[in-house]
mmCIF file of C-alpha atoms and ligand atoms in Angstrom:
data_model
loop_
_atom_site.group_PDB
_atom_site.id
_atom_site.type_symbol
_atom_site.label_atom_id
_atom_site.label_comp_id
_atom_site.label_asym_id
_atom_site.label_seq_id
_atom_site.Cartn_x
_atom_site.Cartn_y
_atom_site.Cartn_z
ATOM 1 C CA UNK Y 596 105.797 116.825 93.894
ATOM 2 C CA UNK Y 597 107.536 116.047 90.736
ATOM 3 C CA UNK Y 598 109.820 112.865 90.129
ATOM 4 C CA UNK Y 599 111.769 112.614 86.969
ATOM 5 C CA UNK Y 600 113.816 109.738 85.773
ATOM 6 C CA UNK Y 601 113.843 107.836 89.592
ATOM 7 C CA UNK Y 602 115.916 105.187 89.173
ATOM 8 C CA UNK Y 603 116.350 102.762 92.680
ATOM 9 C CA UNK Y 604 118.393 99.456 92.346
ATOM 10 C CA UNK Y 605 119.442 96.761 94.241
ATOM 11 C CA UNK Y 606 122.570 94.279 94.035
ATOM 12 C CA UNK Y 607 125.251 94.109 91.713
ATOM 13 C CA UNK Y 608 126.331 91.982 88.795
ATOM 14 C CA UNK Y 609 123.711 89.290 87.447
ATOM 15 C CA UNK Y 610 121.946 89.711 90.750
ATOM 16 C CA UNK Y 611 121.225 93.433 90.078
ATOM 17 C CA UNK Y 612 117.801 94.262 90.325
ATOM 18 C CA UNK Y 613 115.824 97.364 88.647
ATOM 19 C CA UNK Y 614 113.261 97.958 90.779
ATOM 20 C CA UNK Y 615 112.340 101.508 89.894
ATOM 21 C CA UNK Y 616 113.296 102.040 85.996
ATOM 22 C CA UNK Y 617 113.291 106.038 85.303
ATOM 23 C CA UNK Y 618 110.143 106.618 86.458
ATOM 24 C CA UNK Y 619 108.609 109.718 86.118
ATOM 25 C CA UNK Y 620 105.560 111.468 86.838
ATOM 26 C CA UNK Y 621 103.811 115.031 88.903
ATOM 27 C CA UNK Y 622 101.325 115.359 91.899
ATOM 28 C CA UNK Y 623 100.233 118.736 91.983
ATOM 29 C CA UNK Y 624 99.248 120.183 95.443
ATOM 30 C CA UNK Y 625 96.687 118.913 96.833
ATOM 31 C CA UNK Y 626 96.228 116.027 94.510
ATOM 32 C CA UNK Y 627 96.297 112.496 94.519
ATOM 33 C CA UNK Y 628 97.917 109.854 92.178
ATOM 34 C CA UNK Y 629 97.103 106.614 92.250
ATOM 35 C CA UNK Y 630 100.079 104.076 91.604
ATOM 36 C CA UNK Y 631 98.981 100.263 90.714
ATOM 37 C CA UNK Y 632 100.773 97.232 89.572
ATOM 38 C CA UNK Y 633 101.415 93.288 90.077
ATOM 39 C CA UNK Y 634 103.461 92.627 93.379
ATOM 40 C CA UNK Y 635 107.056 92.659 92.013
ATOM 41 C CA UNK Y 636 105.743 95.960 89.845
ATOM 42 C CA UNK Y 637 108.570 98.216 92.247
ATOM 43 C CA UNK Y 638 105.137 100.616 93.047
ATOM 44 C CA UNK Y 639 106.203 100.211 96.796
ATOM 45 C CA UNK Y 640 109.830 100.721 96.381
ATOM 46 C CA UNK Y 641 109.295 103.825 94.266
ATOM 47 C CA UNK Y 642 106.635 104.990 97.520
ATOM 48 C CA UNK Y 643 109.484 104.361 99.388
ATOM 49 C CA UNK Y 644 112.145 106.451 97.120
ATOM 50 C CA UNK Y 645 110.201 108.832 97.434
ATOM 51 C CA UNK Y 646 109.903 109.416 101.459
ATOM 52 C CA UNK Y 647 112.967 109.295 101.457
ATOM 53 C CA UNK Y 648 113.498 105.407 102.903
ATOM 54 C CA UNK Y 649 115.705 104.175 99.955
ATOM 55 C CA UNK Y 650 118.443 105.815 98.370
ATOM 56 C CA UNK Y 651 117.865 105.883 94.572
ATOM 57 C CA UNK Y 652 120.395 105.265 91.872
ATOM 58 C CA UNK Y 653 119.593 108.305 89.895
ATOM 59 C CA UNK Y 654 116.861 110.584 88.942
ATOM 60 C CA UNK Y 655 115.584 113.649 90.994
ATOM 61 C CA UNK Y 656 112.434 114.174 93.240
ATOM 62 C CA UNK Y 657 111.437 117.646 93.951
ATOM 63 C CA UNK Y 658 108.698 118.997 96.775
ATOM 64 C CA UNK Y 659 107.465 122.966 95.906
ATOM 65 C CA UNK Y 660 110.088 123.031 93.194
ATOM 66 C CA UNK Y 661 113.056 122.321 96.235
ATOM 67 C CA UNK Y 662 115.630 119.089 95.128
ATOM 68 C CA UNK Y 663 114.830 116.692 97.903
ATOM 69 C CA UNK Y 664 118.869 115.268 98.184
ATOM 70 C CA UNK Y 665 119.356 111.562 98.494
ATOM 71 C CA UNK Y 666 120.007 111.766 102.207
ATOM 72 C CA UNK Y 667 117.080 113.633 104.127
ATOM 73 C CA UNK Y 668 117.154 115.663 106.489
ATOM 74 C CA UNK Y 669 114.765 115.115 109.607
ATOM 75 C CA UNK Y 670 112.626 118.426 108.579
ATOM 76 C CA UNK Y 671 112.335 116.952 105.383
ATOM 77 C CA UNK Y 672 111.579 113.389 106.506
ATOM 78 C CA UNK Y 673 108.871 114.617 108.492
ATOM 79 C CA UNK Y 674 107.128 116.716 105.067
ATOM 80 C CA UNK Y 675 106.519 113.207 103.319
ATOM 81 C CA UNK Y 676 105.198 110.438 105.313
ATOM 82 C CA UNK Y 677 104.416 106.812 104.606
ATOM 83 C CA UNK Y 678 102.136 104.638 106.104
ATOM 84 C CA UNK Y 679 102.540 100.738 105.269
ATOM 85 C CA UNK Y 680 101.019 97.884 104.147
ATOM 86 C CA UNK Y 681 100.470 95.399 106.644
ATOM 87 C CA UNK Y 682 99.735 97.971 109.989
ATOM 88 C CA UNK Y 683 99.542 94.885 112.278
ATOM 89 C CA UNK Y 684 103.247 94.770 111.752
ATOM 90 C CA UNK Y 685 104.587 98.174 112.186
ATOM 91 C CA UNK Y 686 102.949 98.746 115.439
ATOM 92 C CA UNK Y 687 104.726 97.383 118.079
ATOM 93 C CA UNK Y 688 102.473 94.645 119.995
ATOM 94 C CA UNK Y 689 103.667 95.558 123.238
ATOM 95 C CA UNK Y 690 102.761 99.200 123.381
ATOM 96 C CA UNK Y 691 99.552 100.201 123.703
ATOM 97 C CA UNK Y 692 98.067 102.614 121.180
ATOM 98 C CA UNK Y 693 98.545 106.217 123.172
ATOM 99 C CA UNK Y 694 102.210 105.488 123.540
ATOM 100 C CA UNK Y 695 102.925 104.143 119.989
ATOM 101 C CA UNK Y 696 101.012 107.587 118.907
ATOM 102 C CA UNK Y 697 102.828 109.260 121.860
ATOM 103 C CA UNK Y 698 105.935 108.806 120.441
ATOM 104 C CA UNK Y 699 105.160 109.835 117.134
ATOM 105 C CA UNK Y 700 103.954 113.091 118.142
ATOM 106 C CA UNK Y 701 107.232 113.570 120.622
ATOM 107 C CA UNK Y 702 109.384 112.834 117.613
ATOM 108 C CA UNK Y 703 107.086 115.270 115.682
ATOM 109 C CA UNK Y 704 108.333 117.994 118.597
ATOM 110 C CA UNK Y 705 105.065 118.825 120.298
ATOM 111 C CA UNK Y 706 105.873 119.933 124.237
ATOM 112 C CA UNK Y 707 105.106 117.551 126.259
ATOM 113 C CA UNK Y 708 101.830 119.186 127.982
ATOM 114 C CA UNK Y 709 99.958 119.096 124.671
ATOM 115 C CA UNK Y 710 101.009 115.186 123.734
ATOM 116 C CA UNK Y 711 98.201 113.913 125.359
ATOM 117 C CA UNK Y 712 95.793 116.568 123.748
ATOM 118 C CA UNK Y 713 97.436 115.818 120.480
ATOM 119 C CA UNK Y 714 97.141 111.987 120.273
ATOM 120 C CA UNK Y 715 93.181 112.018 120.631
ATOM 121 C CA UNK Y 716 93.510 115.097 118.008
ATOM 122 C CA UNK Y 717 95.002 112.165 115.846
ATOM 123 C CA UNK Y 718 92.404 109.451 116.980
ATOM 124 C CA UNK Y 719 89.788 111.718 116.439
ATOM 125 C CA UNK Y 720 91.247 112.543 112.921
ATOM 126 C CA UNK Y 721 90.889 108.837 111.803
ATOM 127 C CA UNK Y 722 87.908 108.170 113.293
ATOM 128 C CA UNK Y 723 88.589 105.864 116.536
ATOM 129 C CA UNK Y 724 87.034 106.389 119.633
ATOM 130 C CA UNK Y 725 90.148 107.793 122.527
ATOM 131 C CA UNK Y 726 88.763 104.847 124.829
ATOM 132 C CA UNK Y 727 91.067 103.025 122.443
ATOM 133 C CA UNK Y 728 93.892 104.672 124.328
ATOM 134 C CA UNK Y 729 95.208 102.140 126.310
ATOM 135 C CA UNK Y 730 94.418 99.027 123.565
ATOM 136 C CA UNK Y 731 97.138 97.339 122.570
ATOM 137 C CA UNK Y 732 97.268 96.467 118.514
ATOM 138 C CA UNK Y 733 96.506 92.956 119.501
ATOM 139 C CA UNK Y 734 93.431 93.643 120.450
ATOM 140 C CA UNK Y 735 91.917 96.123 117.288
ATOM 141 C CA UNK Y 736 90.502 95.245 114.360
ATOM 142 C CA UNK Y 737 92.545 95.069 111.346
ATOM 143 C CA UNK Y 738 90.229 98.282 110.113
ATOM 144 C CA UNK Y 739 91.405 100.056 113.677
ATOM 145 C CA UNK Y 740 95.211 99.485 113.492
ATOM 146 C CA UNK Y 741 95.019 100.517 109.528
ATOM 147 C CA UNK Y 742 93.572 103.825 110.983
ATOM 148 C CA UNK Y 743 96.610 103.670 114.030
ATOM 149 C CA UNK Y 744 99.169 103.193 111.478
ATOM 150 C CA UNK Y 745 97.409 105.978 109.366
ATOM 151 C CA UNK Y 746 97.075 108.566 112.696
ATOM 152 C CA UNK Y 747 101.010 107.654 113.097
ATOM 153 C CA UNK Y 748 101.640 108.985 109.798
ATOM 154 C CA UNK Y 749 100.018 112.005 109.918
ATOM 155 C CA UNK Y 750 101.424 113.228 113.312
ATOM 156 C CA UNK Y 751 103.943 115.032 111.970
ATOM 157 C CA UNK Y 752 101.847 116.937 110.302
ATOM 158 C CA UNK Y 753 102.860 115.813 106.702
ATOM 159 C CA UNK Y 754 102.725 117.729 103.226
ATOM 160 C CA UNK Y 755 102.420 114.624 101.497
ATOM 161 C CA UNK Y 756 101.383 111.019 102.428
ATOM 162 C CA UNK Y 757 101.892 108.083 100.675
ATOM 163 C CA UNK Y 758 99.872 105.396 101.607
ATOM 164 C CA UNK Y 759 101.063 101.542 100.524
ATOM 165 C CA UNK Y 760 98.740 99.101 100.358
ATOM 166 C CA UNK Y 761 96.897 100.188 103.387
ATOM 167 C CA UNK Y 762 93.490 98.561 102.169
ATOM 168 C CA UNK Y 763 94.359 95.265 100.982
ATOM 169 C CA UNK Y 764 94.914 93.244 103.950
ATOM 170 C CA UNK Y 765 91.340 94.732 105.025
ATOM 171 C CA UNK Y 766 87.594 93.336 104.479
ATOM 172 C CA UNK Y 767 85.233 94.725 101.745
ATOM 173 C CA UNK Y 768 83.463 97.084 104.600
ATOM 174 C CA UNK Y 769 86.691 97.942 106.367
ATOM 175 C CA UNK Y 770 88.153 99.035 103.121
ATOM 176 C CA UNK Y 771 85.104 100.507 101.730
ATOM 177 C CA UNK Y 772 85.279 102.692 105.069
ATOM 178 C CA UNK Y 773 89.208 103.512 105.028
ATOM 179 C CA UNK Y 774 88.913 104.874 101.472
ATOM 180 C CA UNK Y 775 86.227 107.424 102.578
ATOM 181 C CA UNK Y 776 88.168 108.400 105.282
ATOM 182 C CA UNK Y 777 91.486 109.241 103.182
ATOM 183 C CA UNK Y 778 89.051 111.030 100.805
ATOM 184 C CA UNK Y 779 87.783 113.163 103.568
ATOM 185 C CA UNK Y 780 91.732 113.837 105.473
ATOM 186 C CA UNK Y 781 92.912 114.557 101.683
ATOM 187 C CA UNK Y 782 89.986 117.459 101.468
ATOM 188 C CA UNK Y 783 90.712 118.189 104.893
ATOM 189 C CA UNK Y 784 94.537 118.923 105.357
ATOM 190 C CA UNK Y 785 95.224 119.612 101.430
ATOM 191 C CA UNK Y 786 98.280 117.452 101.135
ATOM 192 C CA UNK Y 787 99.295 115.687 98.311
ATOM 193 C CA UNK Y 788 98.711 111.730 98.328
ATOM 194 C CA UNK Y 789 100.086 108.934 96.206
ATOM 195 C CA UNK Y 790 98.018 105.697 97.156
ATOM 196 C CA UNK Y 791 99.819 102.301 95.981
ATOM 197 C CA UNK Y 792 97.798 99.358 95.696
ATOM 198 C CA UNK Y 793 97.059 96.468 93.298
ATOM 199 C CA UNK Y 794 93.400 97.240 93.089
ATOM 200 C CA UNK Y 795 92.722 99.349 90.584
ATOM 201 C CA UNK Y 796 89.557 99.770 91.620
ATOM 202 C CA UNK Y 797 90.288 101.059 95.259
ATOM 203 C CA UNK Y 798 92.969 103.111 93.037
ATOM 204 C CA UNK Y 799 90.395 104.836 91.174
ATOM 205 C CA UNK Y 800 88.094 105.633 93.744
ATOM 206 C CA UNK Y 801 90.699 107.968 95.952
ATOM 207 C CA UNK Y 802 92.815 109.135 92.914
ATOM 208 C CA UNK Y 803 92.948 112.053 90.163
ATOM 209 C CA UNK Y 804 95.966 110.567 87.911
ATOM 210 C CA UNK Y 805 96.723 106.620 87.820
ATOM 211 C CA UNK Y 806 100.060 105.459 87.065
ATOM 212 C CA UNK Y 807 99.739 101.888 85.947
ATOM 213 C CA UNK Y 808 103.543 100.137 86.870
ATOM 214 C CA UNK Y 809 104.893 97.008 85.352
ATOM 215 C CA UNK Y 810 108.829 95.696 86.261
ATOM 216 C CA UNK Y 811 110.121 98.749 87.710
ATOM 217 C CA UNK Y 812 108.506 100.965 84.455
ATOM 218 C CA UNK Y 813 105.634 103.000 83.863
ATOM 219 C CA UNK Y 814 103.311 101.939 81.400
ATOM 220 C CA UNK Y 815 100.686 104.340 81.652
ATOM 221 C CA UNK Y 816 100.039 107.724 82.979
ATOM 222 C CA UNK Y 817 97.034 109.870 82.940
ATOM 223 C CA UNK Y 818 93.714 111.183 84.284
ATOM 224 C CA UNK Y 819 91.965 108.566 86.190
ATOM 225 C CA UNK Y 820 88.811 107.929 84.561
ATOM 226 C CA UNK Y 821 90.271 107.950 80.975
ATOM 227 C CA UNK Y 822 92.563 105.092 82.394
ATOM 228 C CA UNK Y 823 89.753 103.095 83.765
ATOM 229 C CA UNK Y 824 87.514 104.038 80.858
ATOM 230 C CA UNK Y 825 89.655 104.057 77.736
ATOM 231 C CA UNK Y 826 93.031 102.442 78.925
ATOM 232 C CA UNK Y 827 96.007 102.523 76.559
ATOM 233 C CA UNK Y 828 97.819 99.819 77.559
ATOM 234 C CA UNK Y 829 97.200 96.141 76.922
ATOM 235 C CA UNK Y 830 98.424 95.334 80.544
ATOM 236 C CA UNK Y 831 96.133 97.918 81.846
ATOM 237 C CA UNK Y 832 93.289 96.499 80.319
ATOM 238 C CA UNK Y 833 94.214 93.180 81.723
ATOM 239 C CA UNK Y 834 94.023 94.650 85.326
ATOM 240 C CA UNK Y 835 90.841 96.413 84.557
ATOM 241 C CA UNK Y 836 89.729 92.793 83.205
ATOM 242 C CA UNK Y 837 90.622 91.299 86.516
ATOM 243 C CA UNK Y 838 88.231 93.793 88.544
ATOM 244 C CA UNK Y 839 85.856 91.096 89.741
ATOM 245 C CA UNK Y 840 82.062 91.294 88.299
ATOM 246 C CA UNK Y 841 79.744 90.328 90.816
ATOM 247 C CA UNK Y 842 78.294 86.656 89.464
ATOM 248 C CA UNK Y 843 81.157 86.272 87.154
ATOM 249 C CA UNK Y 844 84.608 84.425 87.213
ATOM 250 C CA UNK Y 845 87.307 87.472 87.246
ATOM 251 C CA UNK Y 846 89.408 86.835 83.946
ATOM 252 C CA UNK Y 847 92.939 85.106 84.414
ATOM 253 C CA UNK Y 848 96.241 86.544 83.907
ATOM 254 C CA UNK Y 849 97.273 87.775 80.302
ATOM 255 C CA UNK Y 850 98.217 84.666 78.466
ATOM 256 C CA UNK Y 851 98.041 82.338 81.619
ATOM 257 C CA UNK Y 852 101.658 83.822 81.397
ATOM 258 C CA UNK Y 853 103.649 84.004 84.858
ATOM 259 C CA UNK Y 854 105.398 87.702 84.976
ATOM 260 C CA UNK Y 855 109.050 87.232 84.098
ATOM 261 C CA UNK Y 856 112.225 87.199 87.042
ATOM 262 C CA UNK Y 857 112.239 90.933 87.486
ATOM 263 C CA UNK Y 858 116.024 90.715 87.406
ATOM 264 C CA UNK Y 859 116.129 89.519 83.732
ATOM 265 C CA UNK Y 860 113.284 91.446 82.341
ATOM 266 C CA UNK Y 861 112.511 91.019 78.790
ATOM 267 C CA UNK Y 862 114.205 92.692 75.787
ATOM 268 C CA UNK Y 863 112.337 95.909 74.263
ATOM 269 C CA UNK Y 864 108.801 95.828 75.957
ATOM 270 C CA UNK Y 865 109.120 94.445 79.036
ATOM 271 C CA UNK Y 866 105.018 93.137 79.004
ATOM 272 C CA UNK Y 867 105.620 91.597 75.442
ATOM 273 C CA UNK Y 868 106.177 87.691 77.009
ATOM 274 C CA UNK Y 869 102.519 88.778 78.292
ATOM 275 C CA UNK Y 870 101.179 91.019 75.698
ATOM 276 C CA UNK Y 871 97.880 89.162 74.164
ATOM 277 C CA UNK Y 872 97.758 92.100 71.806
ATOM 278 C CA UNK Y 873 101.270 92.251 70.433
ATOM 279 C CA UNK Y 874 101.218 91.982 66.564
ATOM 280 C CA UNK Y 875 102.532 88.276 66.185
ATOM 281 C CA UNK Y 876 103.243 89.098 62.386
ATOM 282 C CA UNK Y 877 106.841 90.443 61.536
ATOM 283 C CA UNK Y 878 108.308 93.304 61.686
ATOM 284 C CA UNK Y 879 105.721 95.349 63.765
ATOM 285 C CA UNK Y 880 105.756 92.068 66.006
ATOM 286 C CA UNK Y 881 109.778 92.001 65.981
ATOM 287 C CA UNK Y 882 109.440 95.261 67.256
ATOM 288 C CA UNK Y 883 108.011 95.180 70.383
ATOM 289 C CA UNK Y 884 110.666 91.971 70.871
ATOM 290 C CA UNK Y 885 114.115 94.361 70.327
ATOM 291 C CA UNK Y 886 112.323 97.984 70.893
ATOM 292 C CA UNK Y 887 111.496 99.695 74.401
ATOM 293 C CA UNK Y 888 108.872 101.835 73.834
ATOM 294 C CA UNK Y 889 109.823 105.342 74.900
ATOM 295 C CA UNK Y 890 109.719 105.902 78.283
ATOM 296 C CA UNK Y 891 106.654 108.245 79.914
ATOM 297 C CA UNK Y 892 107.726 111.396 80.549
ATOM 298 C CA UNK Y 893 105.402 113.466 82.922
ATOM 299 C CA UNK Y 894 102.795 116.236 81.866
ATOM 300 C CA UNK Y 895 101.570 114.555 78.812
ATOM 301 C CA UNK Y 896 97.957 113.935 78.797
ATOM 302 C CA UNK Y 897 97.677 110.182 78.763
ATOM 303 C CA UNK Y 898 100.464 108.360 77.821
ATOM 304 C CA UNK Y 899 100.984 104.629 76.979
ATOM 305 C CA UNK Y 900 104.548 103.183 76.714
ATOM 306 C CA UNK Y 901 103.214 100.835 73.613
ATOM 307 C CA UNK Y 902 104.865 101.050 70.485
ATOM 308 C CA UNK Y 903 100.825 100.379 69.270
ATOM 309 C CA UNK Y 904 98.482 102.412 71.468
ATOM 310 C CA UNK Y 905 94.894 103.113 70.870
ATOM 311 C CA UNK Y 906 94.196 106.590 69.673
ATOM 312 C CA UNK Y 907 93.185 108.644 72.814
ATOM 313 C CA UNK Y 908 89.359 109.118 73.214
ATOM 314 C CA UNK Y 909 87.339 111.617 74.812
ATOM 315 C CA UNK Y 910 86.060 110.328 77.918
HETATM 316 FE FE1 SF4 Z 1984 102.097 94.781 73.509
HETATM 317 FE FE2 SF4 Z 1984 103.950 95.534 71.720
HETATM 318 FE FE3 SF4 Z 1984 102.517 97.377 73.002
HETATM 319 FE FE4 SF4 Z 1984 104.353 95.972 74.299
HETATM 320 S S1 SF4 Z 1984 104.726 97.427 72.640
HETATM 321 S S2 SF4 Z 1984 102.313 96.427 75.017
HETATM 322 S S3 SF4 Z 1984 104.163 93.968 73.328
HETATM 323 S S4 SF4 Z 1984 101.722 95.835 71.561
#
C-alpha cells in the first residue's frame, strides 16, 4: 500500500476544512503502520480515504502497485476493510450476532450452504465462543462486540485492514487482550494493517512504522521503536510524555495550549502555537511562524517535519 500526497477536504469557502493535508506514507505487505494523533488530527478520515469511504481531493493510493480510482469498485471495496471505533454502534441492536455476520459473509459471496460454516470460521477467528450466535450486541461485552465488529471486517477476506480506534472505548484487560489478538490475525492471514488510535502506546505495541499526525499533516514517520525511543518531533515527545507512569500524574498538554480550529490552522508549522521547543529568539523563531516545514515524503528513514529536528540516533 502506498499513499502519496492524499489530500481529503471538506466544505467550501472559510468553512473549508483540510482534514487530510498531502499525506504520504508506505505499508509494505504484510506490515503494519501505526497512525496516532489528537482527535481532530484527520488520522480517521485519512483510514477512511483510504478504504475507499471518502472521496479525496487529490493525491493517489495504490494496492500491489494498482491506482485504487476515487470511486471503488465492489472487488476493490472488499480488498481493504475497516473496522470502527465505537463497535457498539455499527452493529445493529436488533440483529443478533449470526445474522449481522451472516450478512457480511453473503455480501462477501459465499453460497449459501457454507454461511453458517463460515460465520463460526469468523467467531472462531476472533476468539468468541459460537454459543454467542444468537446474542444480540446488547447483551456482549464491549471486548465481545470489538471482536464482532472485527470478525465483520474480515469476512470478506481482506488484503488490508484498517482498524480505527478499536481499543479505546475498551478496559485495560479487554484492550490488553484485543491487541494480542490483531497481532496473532496479522501473523496469521499476512495482510497489511494500519491501526489508528490516540495511544501511542497501544500504537507501538501492534505496529512496525508510526506515523505521528497533527491537523490533517504528518509530522513524523519512521520505524516504531526509534519513534518511541528517540522521537523527532516536539509534538511527538509530548504524546510520549502523556503515556501515563504508573504512580505519577501524566504530563499536561504542550503549553496548557488548546489545539487551534482545524479550519484556520496556523501559518508555517502548524504545532508552533504549541511548540514548547520552538526557538523564541528571531529569525530561527520567525521561521517556524511564516515557514512549513517540508512535507514527509515516504521511504525516508525517520523523518520529522521540524525546521529544527534532533539528529537521528541509533536506536
Ligand atoms: Fe517547533 Fe519550530 Fe519545529 Fe515547528 S518547526 S515543531 S515550531 S521547532
Amino acid at each position: 500500500m502506498t499513499v502519496d500526497d492524499l489530500t481529503v477536504a471538506f466544505g467550501h469557502g472559510r468553512n473549508r476544512l483540510v482534514a487530510v493535508d498531502r499525506v504520504s506514507l508506505g505499508v509494505p505487505h504484510g506490515a503494519a503502520l501505526g497512525v496516532v494523533g489528537e482527535s481532530g488530527s484527520g488520522k480517521s478520515t485519512l483510514g477512511r480515504a483510504i478504504a475507499g469511504l471518502v472521496a479525496p481531493a487529490g493525491g493517489e493510493i495504490r494496492l500491489d502497485g494498482r491506482l485504487l480510482p476515487p470511486r471503488r469498485s465492489r472487488s476493490d471495496l472488499r480488498r481493504i476493510q475497516l473496522a470502527f471505533q465505537n463497535a457498539g454502534g455499527s452493529l445493529s441492536p436488533r440483529m443478533p450476532v449470526a445474522r449481522i455476520l451472516g450478512d457480511a459473509v453473503a455480501a462477501a459471496g459465499v453460497p449459501r450452504e457454507r454461511r453458517r460454516d463460515r460465520v463460526d470460521e469468523l467467531l472462531e477467528a476472533v476468539q468468541l465462543p459460537t454459543t454467542l450466535r444468537d446474542a444480540l450486541p446488547g447483551r456482549l461485552s464491549g471486548g465481545q462486540r470489538q471482536r464482532v465488529a472485527l470478525a465483520r471486517a474480515l469476512a470478506s477476506e481482506p488484503e488490508f485492514l484498517i482498524c480505527d480506534e478499536v481499543t479505546s472505548a475498551l478496559d485495560v484487560s479487554a484492550r490488553g487482550a484485543m491487541l494480542n489478538l490483531l497481532i496473532r490475525l496479522r501473523r496469521q492471514y499476512g495482510w497489511g494493517l494500519i491501526f489508528i488510535s490516540h495511544d501511542i502506546a497501544a500504537v507501538r505495541q501492534v505496529s512496525d512504522d508510526i506515523a505521528v499526525m497533527y491537523l490533517g499533516r504528518t509530522l513524523e514517520l519512521g520505524p516504531g521503536e526509534a519513534v518511541v525511543a528517540a522521537p523527532r518531533h516536539p509534538y511527538t515527545r509530548t504524546l510520549i510524555e502523556a503515556i501515563p507512569v504508573l504512580g505519577e500524574a501524566p504530563a499536561g498538554p504542550p503549553d496548557d495550549v488548546d489545539p487551534p480550529d482545524p479550519r484556520h490552522p496556523p501559518t508555517g508549522c502548524p504545532f508552533h502555537t504549541r511548540c514548547p521547543l520552538r526557538p523564541r529568539a528571531e529569525p530561527a523563531g520567525a521561521r517556524c511562524v511564516t515557514d512549513e516545514p517540508t512535507p514527509i515524503t515516504r521511504g525516508l528513514p525517520h523523518h520529522a517535519a521540524c525546521h529544527f529536528p534532533p539528529p537521528l540516533e541509533r536506536t
